[in-house]
Amino acid sequence: LWRSTGIVTLFKPGLWFTEAVLRAAGQEAALASLAQDYVRIAQWALYPAVWLVVFRSYFSALERTGIVMVAMFGGVLLNAALNWMFIFGNWGAPALGIRGAAVATLGTAFIVVVPLVIAAVWMPLSRKYAIFVRIWKPDWAAIAEVLRLGAPISGTLLAEVGLFVMASLMLGWLGTVALAAHGIAL
């Protein structure tokens, strides 16, 4: 959790300049501006997103993957409802468009991680590992060991995410409709 949080914190400031990066990569000005509007809000969802990866691995190691599946399925339903609410202004919410999609992503990310934290604290099998004991005090030796062991899989995940980012970037060169279709297909 410490390592994931630290990595997000290091890379998050660069996301503030999404529009400039996308413009330099040849994207349309309007599309780059919309992307920046989205990213400046949704970037905060990176914290619970990486925590979710940690808990997914943790519960997989405990052979309790059903907990993650239920949380993720609930997240899909919640994200659909929050998108409908905040993008289009339903249920009394303001119509925020692309910013509403970012708000929905952010809200969903934080809400989905909550049941996993609760399960990690109260599930009898999980309690014996006491993963939140001294959470306020990092164990630097353990963090170094996790970095050493996790570097290969981190590289693999980075390559996978990079592939999707590059595909989106290339489709953005074709225009907003092609990029939107790609996003829907994903």
JSON list of C-alpha atoms in Angstrom, two decimals:
[
{"chain": "A", "resi": 1, "resn": "LEU", "atom": "CA", "xyz": [0.00, 0.00, 0.00]},
{"chain": "A", "resi": 2, "resn": "TRP", "atom": "CA", "xyz": [2.84, 2.38, 0.84]},
{"chain": "A", "resi": 3, "resn": "ARG", "atom": "CA", "xyz": [4.71, 1.63, -2.39]},
{"chain": "A", "resi": 4, "resn": "SER", "atom": "CA", "xyz": [1.62, 1.99, -4.57]},
{"chain": "A", "resi": 5, "resn": "THR", "atom": "CA", "xyz": [0.63, 5.23, -2.89]},
{"chain": "A", "resi": 6, "resn": "GLY", "atom": "CA", "xyz": [4.15, 6.59, -3.28]},
{"chain": "A", "resi": 7, "resn": "ILE", "atom": "CA", "xyz": [4.36, 5.73, -6.96]},
{"chain": "A", "resi": 8, "resn": "VAL", "atom": "CA", "xyz": [1.02, 7.40, -7.70]},
{"chain": "A", "resi": 9, "resn": "THR", "atom": "CA", "xyz": [2.10, 10.47, -5.75]},
{"chain": "A", "resi": 10, "resn": "LEU", "atom": "CA", "xyz": [5.30, 10.71, -7.81]},
{"chain": "A", "resi": 11, "resn": "PHE", "atom": "CA", "xyz": [3.57, 10.48, -11.19]},
{"chain": "A", "resi": 12, "resn": "LYS", "atom": "CA", "xyz": [0.38, 12.41, -10.47]},
{"chain": "A", "resi": 13, "resn": "PRO", "atom": "CA", "xyz": [1.80, 15.95, -10.95]},
{"chain": "A", "resi": 14, "resn": "GLY", "atom": "CA", "xyz": [2.60, 15.15, -14.59]},
{"chain": "A", "resi": 15, "resn": "LEU", "atom": "CA", "xyz": [-1.07, 14.41, -15.22]},
{"chain": "A", "resi": 16, "resn": "TRP", "atom": "CA", "xyz": [-1.90, 18.06, -14.58]},
{"chain": "A", "resi": 17, "resn": "PHE", "atom": "CA", "xyz": [-0.39, 18.82, -17.99]},
{"chain": "A", "resi": 18, "resn": "THR", "atom": "CA", "xyz": [-2.41, 16.27, -19.99]},
{"chain": "A", "resi": 19, "resn": "GLU", "atom": "CA", "xyz": [-3.58, 18.81, -22.55]},
{"chain": "A", "resi": 20, "resn": "ALA", "atom": "CA", "xyz": [-0.05, 19.97, -23.39]},
{"chain": "A", "resi": 21, "resn": "VAL", "atom": "CA", "xyz": [1.23, 16.39, -23.67]},
{"chain": "A", "resi": 22, "resn": "LEU", "atom": "CA", "xyz": [-1.65, 15.34, -25.93]},
{"chain": "A", "resi": 23, "resn": "ARG", "atom": "CA", "xyz": [-1.27, 18.43, -28.11]},
{"chain": "A", "resi": 24, "resn": "ALA", "atom": "CA", "xyz": [2.45, 17.65, -28.48]},
{"chain": "A", "resi": 25, "resn": "ALA", "atom": "CA", "xyz": [1.46, 14.10, -29.46]},
{"chain": "A", "resi": 26, "resn": "GLY", "atom": "CA", "xyz": [-0.68, 15.42, -32.31]},
{"chain": "A", "resi": 27, "resn": "GLN", "atom": "CA", "xyz": [-4.16, 15.29, -30.78]},
{"chain": "A", "resi": 28, "resn": "GLU", "atom": "CA", "xyz": [-6.89, 17.78, -31.70]},
{"chain": "A", "resi": 29, "resn": "ALA", "atom": "CA", "xyz": [-7.00, 20.82, -29.41]},
{"chain": "A", "resi": 30, "resn": "ALA", "atom": "CA", "xyz": [-10.64, 20.25, -28.40]},
{"chain": "A", "resi": 31, "resn": "LEU", "atom": "CA", "xyz": [-10.01, 16.58, -27.64]},
{"chain": "A", "resi": 32, "resn": "ALA", "atom": "CA", "xyz": [-6.89, 17.38, -25.62]},
{"chain": "A", "resi": 33, "resn": "SER", "atom": "CA", "xyz": [-8.81, 19.99, -23.63]},
{"chain": "A", "resi": 34, "resn": "LEU", "atom": "CA", "xyz": [-11.60, 17.51, -22.84]},
{"chain": "A", "resi": 35, "resn": "ALA", "atom": "CA", "xyz": [-9.04, 14.91, -21.80]},
{"chain": "A", "resi": 36, "resn": "GLN", "atom": "CA", "xyz": [-7.43, 17.40, -19.43]},
{"chain": "A", "resi": 37, "resn": "ASP", "atom": "CA", "xyz": [-10.82, 18.25, -17.91]},
{"chain": "A", "resi": 38, "resn": "TYR", "atom": "CA", "xyz": [-11.36, 14.55, -17.27]},
{"chain": "A", "resi": 39, "resn": "VAL", "atom": "CA", "xyz": [-7.86, 13.71, -16.02]},
{"chain": "A", "resi": 40, "resn": "ARG", "atom": "CA", "xyz": [-7.59, 16.60, -13.59]},
{"chain": "A", "resi": 41, "resn": "ILE", "atom": "CA", "xyz": [-10.52, 15.12, -11.66]},
{"chain": "A", "resi": 42, "resn": "ALA", "atom": "CA", "xyz": [-10.11, 11.40, -12.35]},
{"chain": "A", "resi": 43, "resn": "GLN", "atom": "CA", "xyz": [-6.39, 11.34, -11.47]},
{"chain": "A", "resi": 44, "resn": "TRP", "atom": "CA", "xyz": [-7.39, 11.17, -7.81]},
{"chain": "A", "resi": 45, "resn": "ALA", "atom": "CA", "xyz": [-8.94, 7.77, -8.56]},
{"chain": "A", "resi": 46, "resn": "LEU", "atom": "CA", "xyz": [-5.41, 6.43, -9.10]},
{"chain": "A", "resi": 47, "resn": "TYR", "atom": "CA", "xyz": [-4.96, 6.01, -5.36]},
{"chain": "A", "resi": 48, "resn": "PRO", "atom": "CA", "xyz": [-7.91, 3.64, -4.83]},
{"chain": "A", "resi": 49, "resn": "ALA", "atom": "CA", "xyz": [-7.15, 1.99, -8.19]},
{"chain": "A", "resi": 50, "resn": "VAL", "atom": "CA", "xyz": [-3.68, 0.92, -7.06]},
{"chain": "A", "resi": 51, "resn": "TRP", "atom": "CA", "xyz": [-5.00, -0.02, -3.63]},
{"chain": "A", "resi": 52, "resn": "LEU", "atom": "CA", "xyz": [-7.51, -2.24, -5.43]},
{"chain": "A", "resi": 53, "resn": "VAL", "atom": "CA", "xyz": [-4.63, -4.01, -7.20]},
{"chain": "A", "resi": 54, "resn": "VAL", "atom": "CA", "xyz": [-2.95, -4.56, -3.82]},
{"chain": "A", "resi": 55, "resn": "PHE", "atom": "CA", "xyz": [-6.13, -6.00, -2.29]},
{"chain": "A", "resi": 56, "resn": "ARG", "atom": "CA", "xyz": [-6.84, -8.12, -5.37]},
{"chain": "A", "resi": 57, "resn": "SER", "atom": "CA", "xyz": [-3.40, -9.70, -5.00]},
{"chain": "A", "resi": 58, "resn": "TYR", "atom": "CA", "xyz": [-3.84, -10.04, -1.24]},
{"chain": "A", "resi": 59, "resn": "PHE", "atom": "CA", "xyz": [-7.20, -11.81, -1.49]},
{"chain": "A", "resi": 60, "resn": "SER", "atom": "CA", "xyz": [-5.93, -13.97, -4.37]},
{"chain": "A", "resi": 61, "resn": "ALA", "atom": "CA", "xyz": [-3.09, -15.13, -2.13]},
{"chain": "A", "resi": 62, "resn": "LEU", "atom": "CA", "xyz": [-5.68, -15.99, 0.54]},
{"chain": "A", "resi": 63, "resn": "GLU", "atom": "CA", "xyz": [-7.79, -17.80, -2.10]},
{"chain": "A", "resi": 64, "resn": "ARG", "atom": "CA", "xyz": [-10.70, -15.42, -1.47]},
{"chain": "A", "resi": 65, "resn": "THR", "atom": "CA", "xyz": [-11.12, -13.92, -4.94]},
{"chain": "A", "resi": 66, "resn": "GLY", "atom": "CA", "xyz": [-14.91, -13.85, -4.64]},
{"chain": "A", "resi": 67, "resn": "ILE", "atom": "CA", "xyz": [-14.65, -10.79, -2.39]},
{"chain": "A", "resi": 68, "resn": "VAL", "atom": "CA", "xyz": [-12.89, -8.86, -5.15]},
{"chain": "A", "resi": 69, "resn": "MET", "atom": "CA", "xyz": [-15.31, -10.12, -7.80]},
{"chain": "A", "resi": 70, "resn": "VAL", "atom": "CA", "xyz": [-18.34, -8.92, -5.81]},
{"chain": "A", "resi": 71, "resn": "ALA", "atom": "CA", "xyz": [-16.72, -5.53, -5.16]},
{"chain": "A", "resi": 72, "resn": "MET", "atom": "CA", "xyz": [-15.80, -5.13, -8.84]},
{"chain": "A", "resi": 73, "resn": "PHE", "atom": "CA", "xyz": [-19.26, -6.18, -10.08]},
{"chain": "A", "resi": 74, "resn": "GLY", "atom": "CA", "xyz": [-20.83, -3.72, -7.65]},
{"chain": "A", "resi": 75, "resn": "GLY", "atom": "CA", "xyz": [-18.40, -1.11, -8.95]},
{"chain": "A", "resi": 76, "resn": "VAL", "atom": "CA", "xyz": [-19.52, -1.64, -12.55]},
{"chain": "A", "resi": 77, "resn": "LEU", "atom": "CA", "xyz": [-23.16, -1.11, -11.56]},
{"chain": "A", "resi": 78, "resn": "LEU", "atom": "CA", "xyz": [-22.29, 1.87, -9.38]},
{"chain": "A", "resi": 79, "resn": "ASN", "atom": "CA", "xyz": [-20.16, 3.45, -12.12]},
{"chain": "A", "resi": 80, "resn": "ALA", "atom": "CA", "xyz": [-23.00, 3.11, -14.64]},
{"chain": "A", "resi": 81, "resn": "ALA", "atom": "CA", "xyz": [-25.44, 4.77, -12.23]},
{"chain": "A", "resi": 82, "resn": "LEU", "atom": "CA", "xyz": [-23.03, 7.56, -11.28]},
{"chain": "A", "resi": 83, "resn": "ASN", "atom": "CA", "xyz": [-22.18, 8.22, -14.93]},
{"chain": "A", "resi": 84, "resn": "TRP", "atom": "CA", "xyz": [-25.88, 8.47, -15.79]},
{"chain": "A", "resi": 85, "resn": "MET", "atom": "CA", "xyz": [-26.35, 10.80, -12.85]},
{"chain": "A", "resi": 86, "resn": "PHE", "atom": "CA", "xyz": [-23.38, 13.13, -13.29]},
{"chain": "A", "resi": 87, "resn": "ILE", "atom": "CA", "xyz": [-22.87, 13.17, -17.07]},
{"chain": "A", "resi": 88, "resn": "PHE", "atom": "CA", "xyz": [-26.51, 13.84, -17.93]},
{"chain": "A", "resi": 89, "resn": "GLY", "atom": "CA", "xyz": [-27.72, 15.54, -14.73]},
{"chain": "A", "resi": 90, "resn": "ASN", "atom": "CA", "xyz": [-30.19, 12.93, -13.54]},
{"chain": "A", "resi": 91, "resn": "TRP", "atom": "CA", "xyz": [-31.56, 12.43, -10.00]},
{"chain": "A", "resi": 92, "resn": "GLY", "atom": "CA", "xyz": [-31.13, 16.13, -9.27]},
{"chain": "A", "resi": 93, "resn": "ALA", "atom": "CA", "xyz": [-27.40, 16.18, -9.99]},
{"chain": "A", "resi": 94, "resn": "PRO", "atom": "CA", "xyz": [-25.93, 18.85, -12.26]},
{"chain": "A", "resi": 95, "resn": "ALA", "atom": "CA", "xyz": [-25.16, 17.82, -15.87]},
{"chain": "A", "resi": 96, "resn": "LEU", "atom": "CA", "xyz": [-21.36, 17.89, -15.88]},
{"chain": "A", "resi": 97, "resn": "GLY", "atom": "CA", "xyz": [-20.56, 16.12, -19.16]},
{"chain": "A", "resi": 98, "resn": "ILE", "atom": "CA", "xyz": [-16.95, 14.88, -19.31]},
{"chain": "A", "resi": 99, "resn": "ARG", "atom": "CA", "xyz": [-16.31, 16.19, -15.81]},
{"chain": "A", "resi": 100, "resn": "GLY", "atom": "CA", "xyz": [-19.29, 14.14, -14.63]},
{"chain": "A", "resi": 101, "resn": "ALA", "atom": "CA", "xyz": [-17.68, 11.02, -16.05]},
{"chain": "A", "resi": 102, "resn": "ALA", "atom": "CA", "xyz": [-14.55, 11.85, -14.05]},
{"chain": "A", "resi": 103, "resn": "VAL", "atom": "CA", "xyz": [-16.57, 12.43, -10.88]},
{"chain": "A", "resi": 104, "resn": "ALA", "atom": "CA", "xyz": [-18.30, 9.06, -11.40]},
{"chain": "A", "resi": 105, "resn": "THR", "atom": "CA", "xyz": [-14.95, 7.33, -11.90]},
{"chain": "A", "resi": 106, "resn": "LEU", "atom": "CA", "xyz": [-13.53, 8.97, -8.79]},
{"chain": "A", "resi": 107, "resn": "GLY", "atom": "CA", "xyz": [-16.53, 8.13, -6.62]},
{"chain": "A", "resi": 108, "resn": "THR", "atom": "CA", "xyz": [-16.68, 4.55, -7.83]},
{"chain": "A", "resi": 109, "resn": "ALA", "atom": "CA", "xyz": [-12.98, 3.97, -7.26]},
{"chain": "A", "resi": 110, "resn": "PHE", "atom": "CA", "xyz": [-13.14, 5.07, -3.63]},
{"chain": "A", "resi": 111, "resn": "ILE", "atom": "CA", "xyz": [-16.41, 3.27, -2.89]},
{"chain": "A", "resi": 112, "resn": "VAL", "atom": "CA", "xyz": [-15.23, -0.05, -4.42]},
{"chain": "A", "resi": 113, "resn": "VAL", "atom": "CA", "xyz": [-12.10, -0.19, -2.28]},
{"chain": "A", "resi": 114, "resn": "VAL", "atom": "CA", "xyz": [-14.06, 0.26, 0.99]},
{"chain": "A", "resi": 115, "resn": "PRO", "atom": "CA", "xyz": [-15.50, -3.29, 1.20]},
{"chain": "A", "resi": 116, "resn": "LEU", "atom": "CA", "xyz": [-12.05, -4.70, 0.49]},
{"chain": "A", "resi": 117, "resn": "VAL", "atom": "CA", "xyz": [-10.54, -2.72, 3.35]},
{"chain": "A", "resi": 118, "resn": "ILE", "atom": "CA", "xyz": [-13.38, -3.86, 5.62]},
{"chain": "A", "resi": 119, "resn": "ALA", "atom": "CA", "xyz": [-12.85, -7.49, 4.58]},
{"chain": "A", "resi": 120, "resn": "ALA", "atom": "CA", "xyz": [-9.10, -7.17, 5.14]},
{"chain": "A", "resi": 121, "resn": "VAL", "atom": "CA", "xyz": [-9.74, -5.92, 8.66]},
{"chain": "A", "resi": 122, "resn": "TRP", "atom": "CA", "xyz": [-12.61, -8.15, 9.77]},
{"chain": "A", "resi": 123, "resn": "MET", "atom": "CA", "xyz": [-12.45, -11.37, 7.78]},
{"chain": "A", "resi": 124, "resn": "PRO", "atom": "CA", "xyz": [-11.25, -14.08, 10.22]},
{"chain": "A", "resi": 125, "resn": "LEU", "atom": "CA", "xyz": [-8.70, -15.51, 7.77]},
{"chain": "A", "resi": 126, "resn": "SER", "atom": "CA", "xyz": [-7.34, -12.03, 7.06]},
{"chain": "A", "resi": 127, "resn": "ARG", "atom": "CA", "xyz": [-7.23, -10.82, 10.66]},
{"chain": "A", "resi": 128, "resn": "LYS", "atom": "CA", "xyz": [-4.19, -12.91, 11.52]},
{"chain": "A", "resi": 129, "resn": "TYR", "atom": "CA", "xyz": [-2.09, -10.98, 8.97]},
{"chain": "A", "resi": 130, "resn": "ALA", "atom": "CA", "xyz": [-2.99, -7.61, 10.55]},
{"chain": "A", "resi": 131, "resn": "ILE", "atom": "CA", "xyz": [-2.07, -5.70, 7.40]},
{"chain": "A", "resi": 132, "resn": "PHE", "atom": "CA", "xyz": [-3.05, -2.33, 8.87]},
{"chain": "A", "resi": 133, "resn": "VAL", "atom": "CA", "xyz": [-0.99, -2.63, 12.04]},
{"chain": "A", "resi": 134, "resn": "ARG", "atom": "CA", "xyz": [1.35, 0.37, 12.13]},
{"chain": "A", "resi": 135, "resn": "ILE", "atom": "CA", "xyz": [0.07, 1.56, 8.73]},
{"chain": "A", "resi": 136, "resn": "TRP", "atom": "CA", "xyz": [1.23, 5.06, 9.70]},
{"chain": "A", "resi": 137, "resn": "LYS", "atom": "CA", "xyz": [4.85, 3.81, 9.95]},
{"chain": "A", "resi": 138, "resn": "PRO", "atom": "CA", "xyz": [6.36, 2.38, 6.75]},
{"chain": "A", "resi": 139, "resn": "ASP", "atom": "CA", "xyz": [8.50, -0.75, 7.00]},
{"chain": "A", "resi": 140, "resn": "TRP", "atom": "CA", "xyz": [11.32, 0.31, 4.65]},
{"chain": "A", "resi": 141, "resn": "ALA", "atom": "CA", "xyz": [12.90, -3.17, 4.51]},
{"chain": "A", "resi": 142, "resn": "ALA", "atom": "CA", "xyz": [9.58, -4.72, 3.48]},
{"chain": "A", "resi": 143, "resn": "ILE", "atom": "CA", "xyz": [9.00, -1.97, 0.91]},
{"chain": "A", "resi": 144, "resn": "ALA", "atom": "CA", "xyz": [12.45, -2.63, -0.60]},
{"chain": "A", "resi": 145, "resn": "GLU", "atom": "CA", "xyz": [11.68, -6.36, -0.78]},
{"chain": "A", "resi": 146, "resn": "VAL", "atom": "CA", "xyz": [8.32, -5.71, -2.44]},
{"chain": "A", "resi": 147, "resn": "LEU", "atom": "CA", "xyz": [10.03, -3.42, -4.97]},
{"chain": "A", "resi": 148, "resn": "ARG", "atom": "CA", "xyz": [12.60, -6.13, -5.76]},
{"chain": "A", "resi": 149, "resn": "LEU", "atom": "CA", "xyz": [9.98, -8.86, -6.15]},
{"chain": "A", "resi": 150, "resn": "GLY", "atom": "CA", "xyz": [7.39, -6.67, -7.86]},
{"chain": "A", "resi": 151, "resn": "ALA", "atom": "CA", "xyz": [9.58, -5.00, -10.49]},
{"chain": "A", "resi": 152, "resn": "PRO", "atom": "CA", "xyz": [9.11, -7.69, -13.18]},
{"chain": "A", "resi": 153, "resn": "ILE", "atom": "CA", "xyz": [5.31, -7.83, -12.88]},
{"chain": "A", "resi": 154, "resn": "SER", "atom": "CA", "xyz": [5.18, -4.03, -12.65]},
{"chain": "A", "resi": 155, "resn": "GLY", "atom": "CA", "xyz": [7.07, -3.84, -15.94]},
{"chain": "A", "resi": 156, "resn": "THR", "atom": "CA", "xyz": [4.61, -6.27, -17.50]},
{"chain": "A", "resi": 157, "resn": "LEU", "atom": "CA", "xyz": [1.61, -4.26, -16.28]},
{"chain": "A", "resi": 158, "resn": "LEU", "atom": "CA", "xyz": [3.22, -1.02, -17.47]},
{"chain": "A", "resi": 159, "resn": "ALA", "atom": "CA", "xyz": [3.70, -2.52, -20.94]},
{"chain": "A", "resi": 160, "resn": "GLU", "atom": "CA", "xyz": [0.07, -3.67, -21.00]},
{"chain": "A", "resi": 161, "resn": "VAL", "atom": "CA", "xyz": [-1.28, -0.28, -19.94]},
{"chain": "A", "resi": 162, "resn": "GLY", "atom": "CA", "xyz": [1.13, 1.43, -22.34]},
{"chain": "A", "resi": 163, "resn": "LEU", "atom": "CA", "xyz": [-0.29, -0.63, -25.20]},
{"chain": "A", "resi": 164, "resn": "PHE", "atom": "CA", "xyz": [-3.82, 0.57, -24.42]},
{"chain": "A", "resi": 165, "resn": "VAL", "atom": "CA", "xyz": [-2.63, 4.16, -24.03]},
{"chain": "A", "resi": 166, "resn": "MET", "atom": "CA", "xyz": [-0.84, 4.06, -27.38]},
{"chain": "A", "resi": 167, "resn": "ALA", "atom": "CA", "xyz": [-3.88, 2.53, -29.07]},
{"chain": "A", "resi": 168, "resn": "SER", "atom": "CA", "xyz": [-6.04, 5.33, -27.67]},
{"chain": "A", "resi": 169, "resn": "LEU", "atom": "CA", "xyz": [-3.49, 7.92, -28.73]},
{"chain": "A", "resi": 170, "resn": "MET", "atom": "CA", "xyz": [-3.40, 6.59, -32.28]},
{"chain": "A", "resi": 171, "resn": "LEU", "atom": "CA", "xyz": [-7.20, 6.46, -32.49]},
{"chain": "A", "resi": 172, "resn": "GLY", "atom": "CA", "xyz": [-7.29, 10.06, -31.24]},
{"chain": "A", "resi": 173, "resn": "TRP", "atom": "CA", "xyz": [-5.37, 10.99, -34.39]},
{"chain": "A", "resi": 174, "resn": "LEU", "atom": "CA", "xyz": [-8.40, 9.74, -36.33]},
{"chain": "A", "resi": 175, "resn": "GLY", "atom": "CA", "xyz": [-10.73, 12.04, -34.41]},
{"chain": "A", "resi": 176, "resn": "THR", "atom": "CA", "xyz": [-13.16, 12.21, -31.54]},
{"chain": "A", "resi": 177, "resn": "VAL", "atom": "CA", "xyz": [-15.67, 9.72, -32.99]},
{"chain": "A", "resi": 178, "resn": "ALA", "atom": "CA", "xyz": [-13.02, 7.02, -33.54]},
{"chain": "A", "resi": 179, "resn": "LEU", "atom": "CA", "xyz": [-11.65, 7.55, -30.02]},
{"chain": "A", "resi": 180, "resn": "ALA", "atom": "CA", "xyz": [-15.14, 7.42, -28.51]},
{"chain": "A", "resi": 181, "resn": "ALA", "atom": "CA", "xyz": [-15.90, 4.20, -30.38]},
{"chain": "A", "resi": 182, "resn": "HIS", "atom": "CA", "xyz": [-12.64, 2.72, -29.10]},
{"chain": "A", "resi": 183, "resn": "GLY", "atom": "CA", "xyz": [-13.53, 3.73, -25.53]},
{"chain": "A", "resi": 184, "resn": "ILE", "atom": "CA", "xyz": [-16.97, 2.13, -25.84]},
{"chain": "A", "resi": 185, "resn": "ALA", "atom": "CA", "xyz": [-15.47, -1.04, -27.28]},
{"chain": "A", "resi": 186, "resn": "LEU", "atom": "CA", "xyz": [-13.04, -1.28, -24.37]}
]
